[in-house]
Short mmCIF file of C-alpha atoms in Angstrom, two decimals:
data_model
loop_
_atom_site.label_atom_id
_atom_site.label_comp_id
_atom_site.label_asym_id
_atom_site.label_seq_id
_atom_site.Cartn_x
_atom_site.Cartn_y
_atom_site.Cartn_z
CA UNK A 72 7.96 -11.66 -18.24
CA UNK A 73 10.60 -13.03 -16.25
CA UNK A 74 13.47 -15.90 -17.79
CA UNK A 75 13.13 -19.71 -16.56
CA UNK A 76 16.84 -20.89 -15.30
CA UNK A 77 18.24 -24.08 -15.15
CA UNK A 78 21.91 -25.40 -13.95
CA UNK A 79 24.03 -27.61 -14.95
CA UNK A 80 27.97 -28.31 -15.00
CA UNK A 81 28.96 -25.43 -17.61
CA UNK A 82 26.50 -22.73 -15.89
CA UNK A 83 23.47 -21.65 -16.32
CA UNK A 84 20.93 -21.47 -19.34
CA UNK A 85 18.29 -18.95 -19.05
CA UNK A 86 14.93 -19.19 -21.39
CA UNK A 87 12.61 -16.29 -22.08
CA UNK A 88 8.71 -17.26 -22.51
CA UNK A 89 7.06 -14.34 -24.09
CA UNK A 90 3.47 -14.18 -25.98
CA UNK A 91 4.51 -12.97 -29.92
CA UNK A 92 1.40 -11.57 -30.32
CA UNK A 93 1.87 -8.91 -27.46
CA UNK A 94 5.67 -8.35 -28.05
CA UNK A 95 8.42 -7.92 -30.86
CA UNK A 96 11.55 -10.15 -30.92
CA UNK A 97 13.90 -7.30 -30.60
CA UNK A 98 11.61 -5.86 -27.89
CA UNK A 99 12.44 -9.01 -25.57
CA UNK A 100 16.17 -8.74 -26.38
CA UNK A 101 16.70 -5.89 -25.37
CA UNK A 102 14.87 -6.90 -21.78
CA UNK A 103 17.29 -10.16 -22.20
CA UNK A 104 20.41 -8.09 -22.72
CA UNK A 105 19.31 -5.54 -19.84
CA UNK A 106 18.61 -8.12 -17.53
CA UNK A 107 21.83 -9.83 -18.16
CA UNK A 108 23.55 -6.14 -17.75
CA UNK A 109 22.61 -6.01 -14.31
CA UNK A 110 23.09 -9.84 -13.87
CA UNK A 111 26.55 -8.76 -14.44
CA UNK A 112 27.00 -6.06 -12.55
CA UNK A 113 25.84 -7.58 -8.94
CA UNK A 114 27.98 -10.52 -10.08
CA UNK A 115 30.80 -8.35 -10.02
CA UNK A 116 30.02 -6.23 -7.01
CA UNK A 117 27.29 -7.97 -4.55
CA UNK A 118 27.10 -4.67 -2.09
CA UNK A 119 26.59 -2.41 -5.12
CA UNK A 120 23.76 0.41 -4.42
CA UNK A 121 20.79 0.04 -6.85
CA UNK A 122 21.02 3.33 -8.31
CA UNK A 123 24.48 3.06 -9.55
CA UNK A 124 23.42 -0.22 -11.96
CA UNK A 125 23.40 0.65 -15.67
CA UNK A 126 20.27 -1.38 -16.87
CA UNK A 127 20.94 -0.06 -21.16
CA UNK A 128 24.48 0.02 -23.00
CA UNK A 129 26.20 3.01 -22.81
CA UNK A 130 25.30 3.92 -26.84
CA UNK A 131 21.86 3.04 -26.31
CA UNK A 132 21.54 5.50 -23.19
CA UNK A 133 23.06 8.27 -25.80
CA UNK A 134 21.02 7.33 -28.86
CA UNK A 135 18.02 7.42 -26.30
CA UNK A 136 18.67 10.90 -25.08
CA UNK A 137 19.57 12.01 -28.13
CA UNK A 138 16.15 11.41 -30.27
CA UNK A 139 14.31 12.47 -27.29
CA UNK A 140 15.97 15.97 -26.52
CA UNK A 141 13.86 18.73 -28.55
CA UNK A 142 13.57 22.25 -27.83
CA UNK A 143 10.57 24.14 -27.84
CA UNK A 144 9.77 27.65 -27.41
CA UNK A 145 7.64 28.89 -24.18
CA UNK A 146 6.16 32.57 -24.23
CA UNK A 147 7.32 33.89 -20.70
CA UNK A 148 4.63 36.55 -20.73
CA UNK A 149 1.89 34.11 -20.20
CA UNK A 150 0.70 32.26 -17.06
CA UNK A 151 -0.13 28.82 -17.07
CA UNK A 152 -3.68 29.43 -16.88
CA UNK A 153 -3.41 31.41 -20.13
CA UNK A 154 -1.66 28.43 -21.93
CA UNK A 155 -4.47 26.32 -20.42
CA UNK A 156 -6.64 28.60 -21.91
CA UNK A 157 -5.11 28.54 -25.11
CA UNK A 158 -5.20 25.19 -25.80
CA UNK A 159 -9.00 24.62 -24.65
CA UNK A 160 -9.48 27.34 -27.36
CA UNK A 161 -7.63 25.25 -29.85
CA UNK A 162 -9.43 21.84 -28.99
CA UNK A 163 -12.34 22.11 -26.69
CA UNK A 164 -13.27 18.94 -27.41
CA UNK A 165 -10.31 17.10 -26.27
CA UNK A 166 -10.11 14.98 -23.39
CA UNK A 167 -8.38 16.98 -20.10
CA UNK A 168 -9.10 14.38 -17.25
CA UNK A 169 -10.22 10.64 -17.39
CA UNK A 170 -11.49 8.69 -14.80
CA UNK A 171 -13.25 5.24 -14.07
CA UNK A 172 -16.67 6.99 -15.16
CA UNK A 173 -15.98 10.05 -16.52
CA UNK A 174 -14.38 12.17 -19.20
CA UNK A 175 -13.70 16.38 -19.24
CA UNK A 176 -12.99 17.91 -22.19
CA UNK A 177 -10.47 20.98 -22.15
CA UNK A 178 -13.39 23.09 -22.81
CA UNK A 179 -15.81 22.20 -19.97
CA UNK A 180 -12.77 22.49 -17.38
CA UNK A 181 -12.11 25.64 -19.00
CA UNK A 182 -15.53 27.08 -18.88
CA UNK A 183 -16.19 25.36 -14.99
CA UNK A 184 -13.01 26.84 -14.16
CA UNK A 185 -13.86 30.49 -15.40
CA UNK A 186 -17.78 30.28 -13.59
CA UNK A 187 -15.74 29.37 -10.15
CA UNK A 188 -13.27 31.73 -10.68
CA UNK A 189 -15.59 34.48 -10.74
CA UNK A 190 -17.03 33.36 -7.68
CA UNK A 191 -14.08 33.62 -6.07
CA UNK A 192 -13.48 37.32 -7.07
CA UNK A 193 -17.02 37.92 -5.63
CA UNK A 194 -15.17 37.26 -1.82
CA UNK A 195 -12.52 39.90 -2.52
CA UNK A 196 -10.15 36.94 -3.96
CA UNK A 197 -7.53 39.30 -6.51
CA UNK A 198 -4.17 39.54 -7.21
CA UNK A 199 -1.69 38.04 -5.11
CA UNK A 200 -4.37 37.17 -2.32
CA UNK A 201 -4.06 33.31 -0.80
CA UNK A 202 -6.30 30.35 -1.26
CA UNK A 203 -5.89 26.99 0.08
CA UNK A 204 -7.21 24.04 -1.31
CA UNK A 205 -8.11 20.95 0.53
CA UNK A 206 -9.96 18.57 -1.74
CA UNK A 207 -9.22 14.82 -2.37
CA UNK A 208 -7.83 14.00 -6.44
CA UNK A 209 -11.11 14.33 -8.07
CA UNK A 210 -11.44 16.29 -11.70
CA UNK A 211 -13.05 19.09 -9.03
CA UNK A 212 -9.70 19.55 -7.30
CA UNK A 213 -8.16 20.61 -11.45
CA UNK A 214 -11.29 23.09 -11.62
CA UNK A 215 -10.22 24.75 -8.22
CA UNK A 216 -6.89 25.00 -8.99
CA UNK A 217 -7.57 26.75 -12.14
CA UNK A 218 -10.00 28.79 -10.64
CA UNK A 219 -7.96 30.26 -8.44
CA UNK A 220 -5.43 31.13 -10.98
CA UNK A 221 -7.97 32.95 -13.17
CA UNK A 222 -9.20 35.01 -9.84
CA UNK A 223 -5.46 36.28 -9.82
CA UNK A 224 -4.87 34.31 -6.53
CA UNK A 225 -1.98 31.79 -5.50
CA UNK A 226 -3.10 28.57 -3.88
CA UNK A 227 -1.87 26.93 -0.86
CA UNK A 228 -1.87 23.26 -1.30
CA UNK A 229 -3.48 21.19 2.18
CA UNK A 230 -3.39 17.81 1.21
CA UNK A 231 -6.42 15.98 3.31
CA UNK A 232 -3.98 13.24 4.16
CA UNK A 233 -1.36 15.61 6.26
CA UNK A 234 -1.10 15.52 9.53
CA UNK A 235 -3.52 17.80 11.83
CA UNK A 236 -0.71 19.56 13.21
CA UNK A 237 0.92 19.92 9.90
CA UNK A 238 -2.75 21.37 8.21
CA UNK A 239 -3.07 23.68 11.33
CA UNK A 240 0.87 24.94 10.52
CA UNK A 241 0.11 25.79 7.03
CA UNK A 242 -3.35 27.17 7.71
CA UNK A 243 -1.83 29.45 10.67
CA UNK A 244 1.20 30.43 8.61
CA UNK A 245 -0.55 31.32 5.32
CA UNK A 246 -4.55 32.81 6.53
CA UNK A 247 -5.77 32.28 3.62
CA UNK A 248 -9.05 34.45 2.94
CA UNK A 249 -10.64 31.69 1.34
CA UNK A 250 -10.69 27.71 1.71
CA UNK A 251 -12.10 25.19 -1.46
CA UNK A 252 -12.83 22.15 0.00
CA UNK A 253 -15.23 18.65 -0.71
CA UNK A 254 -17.51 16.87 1.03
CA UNK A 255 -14.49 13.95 1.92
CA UNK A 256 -12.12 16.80 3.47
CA UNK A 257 -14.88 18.99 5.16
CA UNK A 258 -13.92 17.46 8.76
CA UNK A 259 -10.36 17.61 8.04
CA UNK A 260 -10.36 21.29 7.03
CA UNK A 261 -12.78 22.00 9.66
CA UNK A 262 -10.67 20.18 12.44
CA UNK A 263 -7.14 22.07 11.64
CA UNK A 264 -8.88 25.28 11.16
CA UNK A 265 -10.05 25.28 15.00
CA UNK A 266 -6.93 23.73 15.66
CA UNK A 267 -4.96 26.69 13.90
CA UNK A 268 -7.33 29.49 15.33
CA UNK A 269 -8.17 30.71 11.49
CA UNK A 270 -11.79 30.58 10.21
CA UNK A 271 -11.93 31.56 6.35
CA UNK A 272 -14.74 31.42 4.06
CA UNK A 273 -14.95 27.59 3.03
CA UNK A 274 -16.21 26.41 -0.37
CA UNK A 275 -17.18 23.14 -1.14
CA UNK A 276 -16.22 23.27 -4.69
CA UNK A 277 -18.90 20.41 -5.67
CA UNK A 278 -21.78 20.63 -3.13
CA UNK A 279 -22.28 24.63 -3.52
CA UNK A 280 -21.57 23.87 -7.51
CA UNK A 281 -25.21 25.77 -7.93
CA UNK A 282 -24.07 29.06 -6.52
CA UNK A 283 -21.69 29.68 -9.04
CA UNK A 284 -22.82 27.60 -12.50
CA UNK A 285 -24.48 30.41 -13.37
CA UNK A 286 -21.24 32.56 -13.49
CA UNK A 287 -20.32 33.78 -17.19
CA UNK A 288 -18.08 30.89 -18.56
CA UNK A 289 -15.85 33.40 -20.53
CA UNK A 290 -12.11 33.95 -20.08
CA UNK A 291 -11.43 36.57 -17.35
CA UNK A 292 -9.48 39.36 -18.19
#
């Protein structure tokens, strides 16, 4: 929604079109009196950076920060695949990732998570022992991520989209023992790895899903 202008001698009259059934009154007021705000502001100062323009009023941007500051406690003991696990305990059922064409519950990611984990400990993956991922954003690349977690590892991050030479660097720097990959990255990973003179075992996370599915879907210890 953006406000129709017109001139004449005294200024300038702007008029906001909005559809009532979609928005509140005060809603569009307060876009009116921010967009007037910075109006204002470049008005006054032309040159003026974008990140230094106040778009609320001073006692909004306080009332604002105050209703939204809460404190929580966090057990420090835990990992964040334990908390993960906690809550798919709590509500199995509840949606974790959404896509276009599909929906994972907290409990399925959990349980996938677990089966792949324990596949992972089967090639000597334990505590403090590298992974690297290099998968495209699929719900598969949240199940290795887990995974790895649960096996005790630390994952190494090799976004698909990086640079060869940058993919080699990592892969070179870290030797990781074991790579999760996906069908879209296989070339990639397969590419810096020559490049970086490291082969590790390489899982493709979805297209060797059978030789792990049978894993035990329990919590690891």
């Amino acid at each position: 929604m953006l406000p129709r202008g017109q001139t004449h001698p005294d200024g300038i009259t702007l008029l906001w079109n909005f559809a009532t059934d979609l928005f509140e009154t005060a809603t569009i007021e307060r876009l009116r009196d921010s967009y007037l705000r910075v109006l204002a502001q470049c008005l006054v100062d032309p040159d003026r950076r974008l990140e230094t323009i106040e778009t609320m009023a001073p006692e909004e941007r306080e009332r604002l920060l105050e209703g939204g500051y809460r404190e929580a406690p966090f057990d420090a003991t835990h990992c964040l695949h334990q908390a993960f696990e906690a809550h798919a305990a709590r509500a199995p059922e509840a949606s974790a990732i959404a896509t276009h064409d599909a929906t994972l519950s907290y409990g399925a990611l959990n349980a996938d998570a677990n089966r792949l984990a324990r596949h992972l400990r089967g090639y000597g993956v334990a505590p403090d022992g590298l992974v690297a991922i290099c998968m495209q954003r699929t719900p598969a690349l949240f199940e290795a991520v887990l995974a790895v977690l649960k096996a005790g590892g630390a994952y190494v991050p090799l976004d698909p989209n990086y640079p060869q030479e940058r993919l080699a660097q990592m892969l070179a720097d870290a030797r990781p023992s074991v790579v999760l990959t996906d069908a879209a990255s296989t070339e990639v990973l397969n590419a810096a790895m020559t490049r970086a003179e490291h082969m590790a075992k390489t899982i493709d996370v979805g297209g060797e899903r059978e030789a792990w599915s049978s894993q035990s879907a329990e919590n690891l210890s």
